XYZ file of C-alpha atoms in Angstrom:
707
model
C -6.455 0.699 -30.728
C -8.872 1.204 -27.928
C -5.718 2.018 -25.127
C -8.270 1.873 -21.831
C -7.485 -1.429 -21.528
C -3.949 0.289 -19.758
C -5.301 2.323 -17.665
C -5.504 0.055 -15.094
C -1.513 -0.142 -15.658
C -0.971 2.934 -16.306
C -3.100 4.049 -12.775
C -1.186 1.485 -10.410
C 2.458 3.025 -12.241
C 1.020 6.498 -11.732
C 0.432 6.142 -7.859
C 4.194 4.433 -7.302
C 5.609 6.998 -8.523
C 4.168 9.756 -7.489
C 4.425 8.357 -4.044
C 8.067 7.536 -5.328
C 8.393 11.248 -6.230
C 7.359 12.805 -2.244
C 9.178 10.649 -0.948
C 12.811 11.658 -2.174
C 11.588 15.375 -3.219
C 11.129 15.475 0.910
C 14.504 12.896 1.435
C 15.950 16.341 -0.948
C 14.426 19.492 1.380
C 17.162 17.777 4.451
C 20.065 17.054 1.600
C 19.712 19.043 -1.494
C 22.953 16.627 -3.372
C 21.492 13.795 -2.513
C 22.830 12.000 -6.000
C 21.185 9.075 -5.735
C 17.653 11.360 -4.415
C 18.239 12.557 -7.730
C 18.449 10.885 -9.968
C 15.612 8.750 -9.321
C 13.155 12.063 -9.631
C 14.635 12.084 -12.931
C 14.275 8.406 -13.449
C 10.639 8.506 -12.151
C 9.475 11.795 -14.278
C 10.807 10.986 -17.343
C 8.906 6.966 -17.019
C 5.574 9.096 -16.016
C 6.390 11.691 -19.250
C 6.746 8.342 -21.456
C 3.312 7.158 -19.833
C 1.226 9.735 -20.210
C 2.411 10.902 -23.300
C 1.168 7.223 -24.842
C -1.647 6.913 -23.137
C -3.071 10.207 -24.483
C -2.824 12.037 -21.622
C -0.961 15.145 -22.968
C -1.160 17.964 -20.893
C -0.024 15.316 -17.842
C 2.378 14.501 -20.418
C 3.727 18.397 -20.419
C 4.409 19.135 -16.896
C 5.828 16.072 -16.269
C 8.585 16.907 -19.208
C 9.063 20.050 -17.997
C 9.780 18.809 -14.111
C 12.410 15.877 -16.096
C 14.145 19.059 -17.303
C 14.641 20.632 -14.099
C 15.532 17.368 -12.728
C 18.146 17.642 -15.923
C 19.637 19.923 -15.541
C 20.450 19.210 -11.942
C 21.948 16.723 -12.806
C 23.977 18.553 -15.101
C 25.162 20.417 -12.671
C 23.745 23.739 -13.982
C 21.258 24.127 -11.444
C 21.140 23.899 -7.348
C 17.792 22.527 -5.504
C 17.431 25.321 -3.616
C 14.503 25.587 -0.614
C 12.150 27.778 -2.325
C 12.328 25.256 -5.508
C 10.380 22.217 -3.090
C 7.351 24.026 -2.488
C 7.193 24.402 -6.307
C 8.120 20.404 -6.901
C 5.617 19.856 -4.248
C 2.812 21.966 -6.087
C 3.788 20.943 -9.438
C 3.238 16.411 -8.019
C 0.187 17.571 -6.294
C -0.403 18.967 -9.906
C -0.665 15.371 -10.883
C -1.969 13.699 -8.949
C -5.051 15.821 -9.826
C -4.869 15.007 -13.591
C -4.419 10.678 -11.778
C -7.560 11.529 -9.988
C -9.736 13.323 -13.098
C -8.301 9.784 -14.954
C -9.200 7.187 -12.365
C -12.498 9.118 -12.048
C -13.734 9.312 -15.613
C -10.852 8.541 -17.359
C -9.734 12.283 -18.377
C -7.582 14.590 -17.704
C -9.460 17.621 -17.270
C -8.485 20.778 -19.125
C -6.244 22.675 -15.891
C -3.083 23.416 -17.481
C -1.821 24.901 -15.037
C 0.726 27.276 -16.348
C 2.004 29.169 -12.948
C 3.598 25.855 -12.137
C 4.647 25.791 -16.237
C 6.509 29.020 -15.392
C 7.835 28.473 -11.991
C 9.143 25.586 -13.085
C 10.930 27.398 -16.000
C 11.889 30.051 -13.299
C 13.796 27.771 -11.753
C 15.938 25.856 -14.392
C 16.449 29.958 -16.037
C 17.264 31.275 -12.047
C 20.974 29.574 -12.110
C 21.340 28.526 -15.917
C 20.789 32.868 -16.705
C 19.065 31.847 -20.301
C 16.469 30.078 -21.974
C 18.692 27.303 -23.422
C 18.877 24.999 -20.885
C 15.692 23.031 -22.102
C 17.464 21.113 -24.975
C 20.264 19.784 -21.759
C 17.540 17.199 -21.185
C 17.686 15.142 -24.159
C 21.703 14.344 -23.994
C 21.515 14.548 -19.884
C 19.466 11.162 -20.565
C 21.029 10.214 -23.828
C 24.753 10.089 -22.360
C 24.336 6.690 -20.894
C 22.385 4.609 -23.249
C 23.380 5.311 -26.519
C 25.676 7.025 -28.649
C 24.083 10.251 -30.268
C 25.549 9.922 -33.810
C 24.376 6.524 -34.770
C 20.973 6.423 -33.237
C 19.480 7.947 -36.439
C 19.426 4.987 -38.595
C 18.242 2.635 -35.766
C 15.327 5.439 -35.824
C 14.564 4.868 -39.029
C 13.986 1.386 -38.526
C 16.473 0.458 -40.524
C 18.174 -1.707 -37.277
C 20.378 -4.400 -38.064
C 22.217 -6.758 -35.392
C 24.743 -7.551 -38.046
C 25.025 -3.425 -38.465
C 25.538 -2.408 -35.100
C 28.897 -0.566 -34.321
C 30.826 -0.276 -30.888
C 32.674 1.174 -29.407
C 36.048 -0.215 -28.176
C 35.073 -1.028 -24.368
C 31.572 -3.025 -25.867
C 34.457 -4.365 -27.886
C 36.786 -6.144 -26.096
C 33.916 -6.811 -23.598
C 32.741 -8.783 -25.902
C 35.561 -10.715 -26.196
C 36.415 -11.159 -22.920
C 32.560 -12.880 -22.351
C 33.501 -15.177 -25.567
C 37.215 -16.184 -23.925
C 34.861 -16.902 -20.794
C 32.918 -18.860 -23.543
C 29.671 -17.263 -22.816
C 27.408 -17.157 -26.350
C 27.142 -13.512 -27.735
C 23.685 -13.314 -30.083
C 22.847 -10.635 -32.153
C 18.748 -10.223 -31.595
C 16.606 -7.913 -34.586
C 13.501 -7.448 -32.623
C 10.093 -6.982 -35.286
C 6.937 -5.101 -34.037
C 3.686 -6.263 -35.417
C 2.460 -2.399 -37.370
C -0.109 -2.585 -35.460
C 1.390 -2.737 -32.608
C 0.154 0.607 -30.275
C 2.294 0.386 -27.658
C 6.135 -0.192 -29.064
C 7.827 1.254 -26.223
C 6.550 -1.676 -23.641
C 7.075 -4.554 -25.891
C 10.935 -3.061 -26.118
C 10.710 -3.059 -22.156
C 9.716 -6.435 -22.352
C 11.875 -8.007 -24.822
C 14.932 -6.836 -22.609
C 13.548 -7.487 -19.218
C 13.021 -11.141 -20.141
C 16.444 -11.300 -21.910
C 17.284 -9.659 -19.334
C 16.783 -12.236 -16.498
C 18.922 -15.082 -18.519
C 22.131 -12.359 -19.734
C 23.526 -9.030 -20.428
C 22.634 -7.126 -22.573
C 26.255 -5.043 -23.979
C 24.188 -2.744 -26.327
C 20.974 -1.918 -28.652
C 20.619 0.026 -31.858
C 18.416 1.962 -31.630
C 19.983 3.717 -27.563
C 17.247 2.274 -24.953
C 16.297 6.490 -24.904
C 14.600 6.378 -28.136
C 13.193 2.846 -27.972
C 12.064 4.396 -24.216
C 10.657 7.659 -26.258
C 9.282 5.182 -29.018
C 11.471 7.062 -31.706
C 11.558 3.760 -33.906
C 9.600 2.288 -36.456
C 8.616 -1.655 -35.309
C 12.824 -2.890 -35.549
C 14.972 -3.079 -33.016
C 18.146 -4.795 -32.694
C 20.812 -5.400 -29.270
C 23.333 -7.997 -28.504
C 23.519 -10.230 -25.991
C 26.141 -12.269 -23.249
C 24.420 -15.475 -22.488
C 25.240 -18.892 -21.088
C 21.626 -20.276 -23.143
C 21.335 -21.646 -26.149
C 19.608 -20.210 -29.183
C 16.795 -21.466 -29.350
C 16.272 -20.021 -25.281
C 16.452 -16.563 -26.842
C 14.234 -16.769 -29.567
C 11.663 -18.819 -27.106
C 11.695 -15.260 -24.706
C 11.431 -12.840 -27.305
C 8.341 -14.545 -29.470
C 6.894 -15.478 -25.886
C 5.980 -11.401 -25.186
C 3.019 -10.511 -27.510
C 2.445 -8.613 -30.806
C 6.384 -9.111 -31.280
C 5.443 -10.446 -34.822
C 9.413 -12.513 -35.467
C 13.018 -11.602 -34.596
C 16.264 -12.465 -36.490
C 19.042 -14.411 -33.972
C 22.390 -14.815 -34.011
C 25.877 -15.609 -33.393
C 27.610 -12.688 -33.086
C 30.888 -11.865 -34.073
C 32.816 -8.877 -32.119
C 36.233 -9.109 -33.679
C 34.379 -8.827 -37.071
C 31.716 -5.373 -35.494
C 32.373 -2.127 -37.486
C 34.063 0.517 -34.944
C 31.622 3.073 -33.795
C 32.855 6.492 -35.596
C 35.177 9.265 -33.116
C 32.782 10.633 -31.163
C 32.060 12.047 -28.130
C 29.031 10.625 -27.383
C 30.510 7.522 -28.831
C 31.568 5.368 -25.452
C 28.814 6.008 -23.590
C 27.368 2.475 -26.074
C 29.226 0.793 -23.858
C 27.317 1.161 -21.536
C 23.814 0.443 -22.817
C 22.584 -1.861 -20.847
C 18.613 -0.640 -19.769
C 18.357 -2.871 -16.011
C 14.903 -4.046 -15.612
C 13.246 -0.845 -14.628
C 10.035 -0.344 -12.061
C 9.122 2.146 -14.011
C 8.341 0.035 -16.553
C 4.917 0.888 -17.622
C 2.149 0.517 -20.638
C 4.268 2.766 -21.782
C 8.130 3.037 -20.876
C 11.282 0.705 -21.448
C 13.027 2.640 -18.809
C 16.316 2.004 -18.556
C 18.072 2.491 -15.172
C 21.651 2.107 -16.737
C 21.117 5.022 -18.626
C 20.560 7.114 -15.449
C 23.745 6.138 -13.735
C 26.635 5.490 -16.247
C 29.011 5.028 -13.268
C 28.368 2.039 -12.547
C 27.308 0.800 -15.484
C 30.103 0.835 -17.065
C 32.346 -0.140 -14.220
C 30.346 -3.724 -14.893
C 32.532 -3.898 -17.546
C 29.244 -5.214 -19.431
C 26.252 -3.492 -19.129
C 23.269 -4.433 -17.138
C 25.100 -5.951 -14.611
C 24.507 -3.324 -11.453
C 20.932 -1.670 -10.932
C 20.581 2.087 -8.995
C 20.400 2.183 -5.702
C 16.849 1.737 -4.371
C 15.203 0.235 -7.802
C 12.618 -1.547 -6.321
C 13.104 -5.421 -8.537
C 10.013 -5.631 -10.951
C 10.166 -9.253 -11.529
C 9.920 -10.166 -7.781
C 5.613 -9.395 -8.087
C 2.850 -9.456 -10.359
C -0.046 -7.133 -9.453
C -3.392 -9.647 -9.669
C -6.796 -8.213 -9.394
C -7.997 -7.880 -5.730
C -11.355 -9.361 -6.936
C -9.691 -12.803 -8.168
C -8.018 -13.184 -5.055
C -11.168 -12.720 -3.615
C -12.785 -15.767 -6.048
C -9.490 -17.517 -4.620
C -10.674 -16.758 -0.782
C -14.258 -18.229 -1.551
C -12.829 -21.658 -2.923
C -10.726 -22.073 0.060
C -14.043 -20.991 1.796
C -15.597 -23.887 0.521
C -12.561 -26.178 1.216
C -13.067 -25.773 4.864
C -16.187 -25.769 5.080
C -16.391 -29.792 2.977
C -13.652 -30.605 5.560
C -15.528 -29.580 8.467
C -18.602 -31.657 7.064
C -16.109 -34.345 6.360
C -15.681 -34.384 9.788
C -18.940 -34.296 11.184
C -20.458 -36.872 8.814
C -17.224 -39.232 10.743
C -18.182 -38.498 14.032
C -21.513 -39.362 13.289
C -21.136 -42.088 12.094
C -18.260 -43.879 14.121
C -15.995 -44.446 11.065
C -12.545 -44.003 11.694
C -10.807 -45.615 8.692
C -11.307 -41.781 7.291
C -9.206 -40.244 10.192
C -5.552 -40.383 8.511
C -6.998 -38.558 5.153
C -9.184 -36.427 6.754
C -5.620 -35.522 8.425
C -4.583 -35.002 5.292
C -6.818 -33.074 3.603
C -6.798 -29.978 6.761
C -3.413 -30.766 5.953
C -3.690 -29.155 2.966
C -7.060 -26.709 3.172
C -5.076 -25.117 6.499
C -1.298 -24.899 3.974
C -3.387 -23.357 0.948
C -5.451 -21.133 3.405
C -2.159 -19.800 4.607
C -1.088 -19.138 1.214
C -4.037 -17.709 -0.013
C -3.743 -14.794 3.088
C -0.229 -14.627 2.401
C -1.136 -13.518 -1.390
C -3.685 -11.027 -0.001
C -1.469 -10.153 2.855
C 0.412 -6.185 1.394
C 2.889 -3.704 3.798
C 0.821 -1.542 6.111
C 3.625 1.403 4.434
C 1.919 1.436 1.425
C -1.023 3.352 3.557
C 1.864 5.563 5.516
C 4.105 6.287 3.042
C 1.618 9.213 2.088
C 1.788 11.094 6.234
C 5.530 12.409 5.811
C 4.129 14.909 3.114
C 1.049 15.813 4.789
C 3.038 16.954 7.984
C 5.622 18.877 6.129
C 2.586 21.193 4.630
C 0.285 21.502 7.879
C 3.761 22.442 9.661
C 3.301 25.967 7.314
C -0.407 25.681 7.296
C -0.718 25.705 10.789
C 2.449 27.928 11.338
C 3.374 25.548 13.736
C 6.969 22.858 14.172
C 5.862 19.089 14.681
C 7.600 16.192 13.743
C 5.991 12.856 12.614
C 7.740 9.622 13.859
C 6.588 5.955 12.252
C 7.398 2.365 13.424
C 6.367 -0.476 11.355
C 5.721 -0.117 8.355
C 6.666 -3.800 7.531
C 3.361 -5.211 9.810
C 0.569 -6.762 6.740
C -2.799 -7.119 6.793
C -5.103 -8.139 4.200
C -4.695 -5.573 1.539
C -8.912 -4.931 2.779
C -8.450 -3.537 5.315
C -5.076 -1.913 3.963
C -7.832 0.478 1.348
C -9.953 0.919 3.653
C -7.401 1.863 6.865
C -5.968 5.325 5.273
C -8.474 7.630 6.095
C -9.233 7.278 9.062
C -5.630 7.640 10.203
C -5.020 10.407 8.026
C -7.877 11.901 10.654
C -6.730 11.307 13.926
C -2.993 12.736 11.848
C -4.459 15.461 11.808
C -6.096 15.563 14.635
C -3.493 15.234 16.103
C -1.353 18.007 14.040
C -4.631 20.265 15.012
C -6.061 20.018 18.065
C -3.555 18.274 19.637
C 0.066 20.213 19.678
C 0.076 23.126 21.168
C 1.154 26.707 19.595
C 5.365 27.019 20.096
C 4.551 29.538 22.905
C 2.313 27.811 24.776
C 4.498 24.905 24.647
C 7.498 26.520 25.801
C 5.511 28.401 28.645
C 5.228 24.900 29.548
C 8.577 23.289 29.829
C 8.079 21.365 26.529
C 10.775 20.839 23.333
C 9.736 23.627 20.775
C 9.714 20.472 18.032
C 6.145 18.279 18.958
C 6.305 15.032 18.481
C 3.758 12.820 16.711
C 4.016 8.697 16.481
C 2.360 5.966 14.584
C 3.130 3.059 15.799
C 1.863 -0.090 13.585
C 2.586 -3.721 15.337
C 0.969 -7.066 15.393
C -0.655 -8.511 18.692
C -1.909 -11.979 17.981
C -4.284 -12.809 15.093
C -4.695 -8.450 15.239
C -2.678 -5.876 14.114
C -2.255 -2.421 16.710
C -1.519 0.957 15.201
C -1.025 3.650 17.857
C -1.243 7.326 16.533
C -0.492 9.545 18.883
C 1.089 12.976 19.730
C 3.399 15.236 23.272
C 0.814 17.768 22.840
C -1.806 19.181 24.852
C -3.868 15.878 26.003
C -8.327 16.143 25.706
C -9.823 18.193 28.098
C -12.680 16.024 29.577
C -14.621 18.927 31.271
C -14.448 20.739 28.282
C -15.690 17.606 26.134
C -18.916 17.509 28.484
C -19.218 20.966 28.559
C -19.509 20.837 24.707
C -21.630 18.114 24.750
C -24.681 19.304 27.342
C -24.113 22.122 24.554
C -24.915 20.208 21.668
C -27.774 18.274 23.740
C -25.779 15.321 23.348
C -26.138 14.669 26.956
C -27.955 16.282 29.421
C -26.371 18.120 32.262
C -27.950 15.590 35.009
C -26.172 12.944 32.766
C -22.606 14.610 32.331
C -22.564 14.953 36.563
C -22.734 10.839 36.008
C -19.701 10.266 33.548
C -16.411 9.622 34.201
C -13.754 11.132 32.429
C -13.121 7.990 30.369
C -16.954 8.478 29.477
C -16.449 12.445 28.411
C -13.819 11.241 26.139
C -15.455 8.874 24.292
C -18.610 11.981 23.773
C -15.431 12.342 20.925
C -17.302 9.334 18.972
C -20.544 10.981 19.104
C -21.511 12.027 15.119
C -21.356 15.408 14.043
C -19.359 16.226 17.651
C -15.668 18.850 17.921
C -14.864 20.648 19.874
C -13.217 23.088 17.743
C -14.172 26.907 17.554
C -13.603 27.875 14.027
C -14.177 25.404 10.874
C -10.838 24.832 9.158
C -9.651 22.464 6.140
C -7.834 20.336 8.777
C -10.497 19.711 11.416
C -12.347 20.753 12.914
C -15.734 20.671 10.731
C -18.092 18.187 13.146
C -17.019 14.862 10.309
C -14.155 13.052 12.063
C -13.769 10.709 14.506
C -17.823 9.136 14.627
C -15.864 8.195 11.187
C -13.395 6.592 12.659
C -15.259 4.332 14.443
C -17.768 3.186 12.437
C -14.735 2.809 9.358
C -13.202 1.118 12.149
C -15.558 -1.389 13.618
C -16.683 -2.212 10.350
C -13.681 -3.485 9.139
C -14.721 -5.615 12.891
C -12.128 -3.588 14.774
C -12.180 -0.986 17.567
C -10.137 2.334 18.942
C -10.050 3.682 22.025
C -8.123 6.852 23.747
C -5.653 7.012 26.156
C -5.078 10.781 27.337
C -3.428 12.425 29.837
C -3.963 16.680 29.970
C -1.489 18.314 29.866
C 0.990 16.063 27.824
C -1.075 14.305 24.757
C -2.495 11.411 23.823
C -3.146 7.863 22.647
C -5.707 6.194 19.650
C -5.246 3.042 19.896
C -6.742 1.145 16.974
C -6.180 -2.806 16.609
C -7.525 -4.844 13.502
C -7.843 -8.307 12.173
C -5.210 -9.428 10.339
C -7.908 -11.180 7.680
C -11.618 -10.637 7.458
C -12.730 -13.703 5.946
C -11.822 -16.661 7.452
C -10.992 -16.768 11.832
C -10.581 -19.249 14.641
C -13.791 -19.316 16.568
C -15.242 -20.467 20.117
C -18.050 -22.587 18.831
C -20.813 -21.922 21.976
C -24.599 -22.869 22.724
C -27.007 -20.323 23.598
C -30.496 -21.252 24.267
C -31.120 -23.641 21.529
C -28.977 -22.118 18.838
C -25.276 -22.675 18.003
C -22.919 -19.235 18.467
C -19.198 -18.143 17.502
C -17.111 -16.195 19.015
C -13.943 -14.650 17.437
C -11.515 -16.010 19.194
C -9.090 -13.159 19.269
C -11.694 -11.318 21.636
C -11.684 -14.016 24.513
C -9.345 -13.922 27.528
C -10.639 -16.153 29.248
C -12.931 -19.497 29.866
C -14.509 -19.385 33.334
C -16.368 -22.174 35.553
C -18.644 -19.595 38.301
C -21.084 -20.567 40.911
C -24.202 -18.880 40.652
C -23.232 -18.159 44.797
C -20.375 -15.771 44.019
C -22.410 -13.612 42.034
C -22.433 -9.572 42.956
C -24.873 -6.648 42.539
C -22.916 -3.282 42.195
C -25.792 -0.453 40.869
C -27.967 -3.178 40.591
C -25.893 -5.194 37.810
C -24.305 -8.142 37.620
C -20.320 -8.287 38.367
C -18.159 -11.255 39.426
C -14.768 -10.994 41.262
C -11.908 -12.491 39.144
C -8.660 -12.758 40.424
C -8.691 -9.410 42.172
C -10.812 -8.180 39.003
C -14.072 -6.920 39.404
C -15.857 -8.027 36.209
C -19.140 -7.369 34.641
C -21.555 -9.960 33.802
C -23.403 -9.640 30.350
C -26.393 -12.891 30.058
C -25.896 -14.020 26.444
C -29.708 -15.549 26.451
C -30.893 -12.277 27.334
C -29.372 -9.831 25.235
C -30.352 -12.339 21.940
C -33.782 -12.632 23.887
C -33.783 -16.725 23.864
C -34.843 -18.978 26.450
C -31.422 -20.773 28.726
C -30.904 -24.380 28.163
C -28.822 -24.666 31.830
C -30.866 -24.025 35.674
C -30.349 -21.725 37.364
C -28.544 -23.394 40.255
C -26.236 -25.091 37.909
C -22.093 -23.664 37.603
C -22.267 -21.122 34.576
C -19.920 -20.905 31.786
C -18.537 -17.511 30.922
C -16.439 -16.066 28.378
C -14.009 -13.955 29.512
C -14.380 -11.519 26.354
C -11.922 -8.488 26.017
C -12.470 -5.206 24.758
C -9.136 -2.938 24.122
C -8.092 -2.056 28.155
C -12.133 -3.751 28.983
C -13.150 -6.911 30.050
C -16.651 -8.521 30.572
C -17.888 -12.020 31.567
C -19.912 -13.324 28.318
C -22.942 -16.321 30.074
C -23.778 -19.382 28.101
C -24.807 -21.943 27.910
C -22.449 -24.724 26.631
C -19.372 -24.835 24.973
C -18.605 -26.398 21.715
C -15.322 -26.113 21.115
C -12.202 -24.392 18.988
C -13.417 -24.365 15.043
C -11.970 -22.893 11.555
C -14.609 -20.594 9.774
C -15.844 -18.959 7.205
C -17.123 -15.615 7.340
C -20.163 -15.207 4.881
C -21.874 -11.858 5.122
C -25.601 -11.438 6.261
C -26.854 -9.292 3.423
C -27.920 -6.083 2.817
C -31.344 -6.594 4.517
C -28.971 -7.218 7.779
C -26.824 -4.841 7.990
C -28.174 -3.124 10.875
C -27.996 -5.799 13.083
C -25.028 -4.283 15.843
C -24.591 -7.551 17.689
C -24.130 -10.188 14.492
C -21.086 -9.449 12.554
C -21.747 -12.327 10.187
C -22.825 -15.797 9.613
C -20.346 -19.455 8.965
C -21.500 -22.899 7.675
C -20.964 -25.296 9.940
C -19.582 -29.189 8.776
C -23.577 -30.618 9.318
C -24.754 -28.084 7.327
C -25.550 -25.562 10.224
C -25.693 -21.875 10.029
C -24.223 -20.495 12.788
C -24.447 -16.638 14.025
C -21.287 -15.182 14.756
C -21.164 -12.062 17.008
C -19.508 -9.112 18.060
C -18.313 -8.423 21.305
C -17.317 -4.970 20.868
C -21.350 -3.996 20.219
C -21.810 -6.683 23.374
C -20.283 -4.622 25.534
């Protein structure tokens, strides 16, 4: 059977586990005794090992297994993680990331064995334990909470039947207490098809489904053995539930590749007692809680890794480990399916606009109520689809603390990263694209912005440089600010470098304001770095940041003060699909201007116009604004006479304002953005088109490029 169909699930899960490992190892560096962190790292490494093994990626499996062994010893108290060990662990994560990157590109993990890292991991284990016999400790450490070592073997051989499950006294008393409370106790034996290649995944789905209706008291074989696929095609469990036998059978049989299940009432009083072995006691807690680590490979059992909470709960599955996401609250949806759904909503809005237009044209009034209802439905549907597409920006920001830690060592500087607004939500498309620009800006702050320790001391600044990233919603936009308390941008140095590179002539440079000098940094190929390094100074960067942000219909600006620091401000739309727009007429054509870029609409008398440097301006409540005649920009004939009052749309770009002269206002409308296609993608003035209610096409003006 081909496992490639599970590849996308594997990659999604692997990336989540890698991020979890990165985050927890960073916490562990500050707090080496943090048990929650240690347990979470062990769980993630264990799950990745199982996933990689199932998919056949043996090198990745071996590396994650060695990492798991290290944390098995840490959990058992055999060794303690020291500061020097953190670097090795992070190197291990980078190597695993390399495997994942290779698999993403060509479905193959590559040939790199990473023997040096494997040796370093072995050194960590041997450094305290003093012998090489620590490795076998990993299995008991994991299994102690999840099963009775003595009775696992028969189950592992496939001879599992719920009637033969042995109970230790604590499990037995838990079951009897549940029975006295009127709960149903069922024994379930599940038979998986012999053609199934992902037995562990099927086992996990069964456990997960049953845990939603009750508590699993014990399983045979143990949850650890099921997770590691150490069973044939049969496993059994005892379930405490309020539901009926039919409901239990329905849930089990709903899992694909389950051949059949035997389900019957279980009488704890007549069950066999577990043999008196040291490992038998923990069998009481053998209930697996829902685990986010369920990948194509793993029926992960968090309870197996947290024996104390499970035992304290009396019945297994009662408590989830700290910080473990609830797996059944989210569902992965292919972004293409969401695009199709969004397109259907778009067509619905176009149909609504057509209906409104037809009703207005024919003067029919009795359809207004139906139109209002349709409008309500489409608006709600649109909002629902948008919420489905919205994801927290946190997924992009999670990798930055690790990056700053590495840059501290690479650049030999002391820096701290402060982030706020990680919960701010944006369209998935925007979130996927914004990661690289933000990464470049943070690296830029670390390399160019934060000064050396000596220079900071001379300036009376704290030794540790501060880099910040703030994200927040502002109307229909999301604003992300990246900045530092470092050197700031030297406008004169930028100007001189621009002259040297031939970007501007000395005569042109003499006329530039400080702000215009700083904006030269966005010029393609421009860099002020004296030394080209791995961090920055390659001559590609800020221009790429700007073009990427603008391709997302956003804008990027910079605020800086020499000696005090810089702040880069990125403003992005919440969504790229459906927006509110102001419909206007210029010449004889209809255009749409996005509402979030509009400050106000003014009526201006031609007599109030002034000329500054031969350019038209208006004085609007004490502010002098440039005037842009859109008919001239679009090369069309205005329909208004020169002596008529002008309709001026005051548009905003960052902290800049300008007046856009139009011929006629049509009103506000919800519009669907349609791309112009590859033949017209170089037209900067137009960001897309929309279909109006009467079937006409209206172009959408990109106000950012008009300024």
